[in-house]
Short mmCIF file of C-alpha atoms in Angstrom, two decimals:
data_model
loop_
_atom_site.label_atom_id
_atom_site.label_comp_id
_atom_site.label_asym_id
_atom_site.label_seq_id
_atom_site.Cartn_x
_atom_site.Cartn_y
_atom_site.Cartn_z
CA UNK A 1 81.07 113.53 120.76
CA UNK A 2 81.44 117.32 121.29
CA UNK A 3 82.51 120.10 119.26
CA UNK A 4 85.47 122.27 119.54
CA UNK A 5 87.52 124.85 117.79
CA UNK A 6 90.96 123.80 117.30
CA UNK A 7 93.84 123.35 114.95
CA UNK A 8 92.62 121.11 112.32
CA UNK A 9 94.50 117.86 111.52
CA UNK A 10 93.78 115.64 108.12
CA UNK A 11 90.97 113.53 108.64
CA UNK A 12 88.79 115.52 110.88
CA UNK A 13 85.30 115.64 110.82
CA UNK A 14 84.18 119.36 110.60
CA UNK A 15 81.27 121.49 110.55
CA UNK A 16 80.62 124.94 110.04
CA UNK A 17 77.29 126.69 111.23
CA UNK A 18 74.80 127.88 108.44
CA UNK A 19 71.24 129.76 108.90
CA UNK A 20 69.53 126.79 110.31
CA UNK A 21 71.67 123.81 110.13
CA UNK A 22 75.10 122.49 110.27
CA UNK A 23 77.07 121.79 107.16
CA UNK A 24 80.05 118.79 107.59
CA UNK A 25 82.60 117.75 105.93
CA UNK A 26 86.03 116.10 106.07
CA UNK A 27 89.34 118.18 106.35
CA UNK A 28 92.04 116.67 103.89
CA UNK A 29 95.03 118.98 104.83
CA UNK A 30 96.70 121.44 102.46
CA UNK A 31 93.75 123.99 104.08
CA UNK A 32 91.24 121.95 101.66
CA UNK A 33 87.50 120.14 102.73
CA UNK A 34 85.74 117.11 100.94
CA UNK A 35 81.83 117.92 101.45
CA UNK A 36 78.33 117.54 99.82
CA UNK A 37 78.12 120.73 97.74
CA UNK A 38 76.88 122.73 94.49
CA UNK A 39 79.10 124.51 92.29
CA UNK A 40 77.54 127.97 93.65
CA UNK A 41 77.89 126.39 97.68
CA UNK A 42 75.56 124.38 99.56
CA UNK A 43 72.01 124.18 97.64
CA UNK A 44 69.77 121.99 99.65
CA UNK A 45 66.77 123.35 97.44
CA UNK A 46 68.49 121.83 94.42
CA UNK A 47 70.03 118.39 95.25
CA UNK A 48 70.12 117.45 91.68
CA UNK A 49 73.38 120.11 91.50
CA UNK A 50 74.99 118.79 94.98
CA UNK A 51 78.13 116.13 94.60
CA UNK A 52 80.76 115.25 96.77
CA UNK A 53 83.50 117.61 95.84
CA UNK A 54 86.91 118.95 97.12
CA UNK A 55 87.34 122.45 97.89
CA UNK A 56 89.17 125.17 99.72
CA UNK A 57 88.38 125.58 103.22
CA UNK A 58 87.36 129.19 102.97
CA UNK A 59 84.62 127.91 100.31
CA UNK A 60 83.84 125.33 103.04
CA UNK A 61 83.49 127.95 105.84
CA UNK A 62 81.99 130.99 104.06
CA UNK A 63 83.92 132.91 106.71
CA UNK A 64 82.44 131.05 109.63
CA UNK A 65 84.16 129.36 112.13
CA UNK A 66 85.13 125.79 111.70
CA UNK A 67 84.56 123.23 114.39
CA UNK A 68 86.02 119.94 114.72
CA UNK A 69 84.54 116.43 115.88
CA UNK A 70 86.62 115.70 119.52
CA UNK A 71 85.33 112.25 120.55
CA UNK A 72 85.42 110.87 124.09
CA UNK A 73 87.40 107.26 124.56
CA UNK A 74 84.24 104.91 123.71
CA UNK A 75 83.92 106.96 120.56
CA UNK A 76 87.30 106.68 119.43
CA UNK A 77 86.99 103.13 119.21
CA UNK A 78 84.62 103.52 116.19
CA UNK A 79 87.01 106.06 114.12
CA UNK A 80 88.46 105.05 111.25
CA UNK A 81 91.97 105.88 111.08
CA UNK A 82 93.04 109.47 109.50
CA UNK A 83 94.53 108.28 106.29
CA UNK A 84 91.69 105.96 105.32
CA UNK A 85 89.06 109.02 106.45
CA UNK A 86 91.66 111.15 103.72
CA UNK A 87 91.50 108.32 101.08
CA UNK A 88 88.09 107.37 101.24
CA UNK A 89 86.77 110.83 101.27
CA UNK A 90 89.06 111.80 98.18
CA UNK A 91 87.75 108.51 96.36
CA UNK A 92 83.97 109.74 96.91
CA UNK A 93 84.34 113.29 95.16
CA UNK A 94 82.50 113.54 91.98
CA UNK A 95 79.77 111.06 93.72
CA UNK A 96 76.13 112.10 93.74
CA UNK A 97 72.82 111.25 95.53
CA UNK A 98 72.21 113.89 97.52
CA UNK A 99 69.22 113.58 100.06
CA UNK A 100 68.46 116.20 102.80
CA UNK A 101 67.00 113.20 104.84
CA UNK A 102 68.71 110.04 104.16
CA UNK A 103 72.23 110.62 102.45
CA UNK A 104 73.22 114.65 103.37
CA UNK A 105 76.28 116.36 104.41
CA UNK A 106 76.63 114.94 108.18
CA UNK A 107 75.70 110.98 106.59
CA UNK A 108 78.75 111.79 104.53
CA UNK A 109 81.28 112.87 107.00
CA UNK A 110 79.91 110.04 109.38
CA UNK A 111 80.05 107.48 106.64
CA UNK A 112 83.77 108.13 105.97
CA UNK A 113 84.83 108.68 109.71
CA UNK A 114 83.15 105.99 111.86
CA UNK A 115 82.61 102.44 111.62
CA UNK A 116 79.17 102.83 113.43
CA UNK A 117 76.61 105.52 113.16
CA UNK A 118 76.55 108.28 115.63
CA UNK A 119 73.83 110.38 116.36
CA UNK A 120 73.08 113.46 114.00
CA UNK A 121 71.30 116.62 114.23
CA UNK A 122 68.56 115.32 111.77
CA UNK A 123 67.83 112.25 114.81
CA UNK A 124 68.26 114.97 117.11
CA UNK A 125 65.70 117.28 115.35
CA UNK A 126 63.37 114.45 114.82
CA UNK A 127 63.33 113.99 118.81
CA UNK A 128 62.00 117.37 118.75
CA UNK A 129 58.70 116.82 116.78
#
């Protein structure tokens, strides 16, 4: 998987750079995203206040550049159909249970988009330590 800056399509796995990590979500069209967040924005320090929310892309991006996942041919066979991705994301709104190690924003996006777990930034970080 590589990350590119390109026009968004409903069902895209998206991410945006934060201070020391990437924040992930699902683009559902109409300039909206679904992602783990708090009402005041991303709050990994207060996981009890975090839930899966439907927000504007402005809220998701906080003015940063949004990238989308671009899959190679092998990875594409694990991608769910876009309409299923959008429907599942919408049906997930309101869910809680955020955990930075086991149920974070990237885990949510991967679970919604892919039939198989793909490598995460947390896995990459663990390999470095």
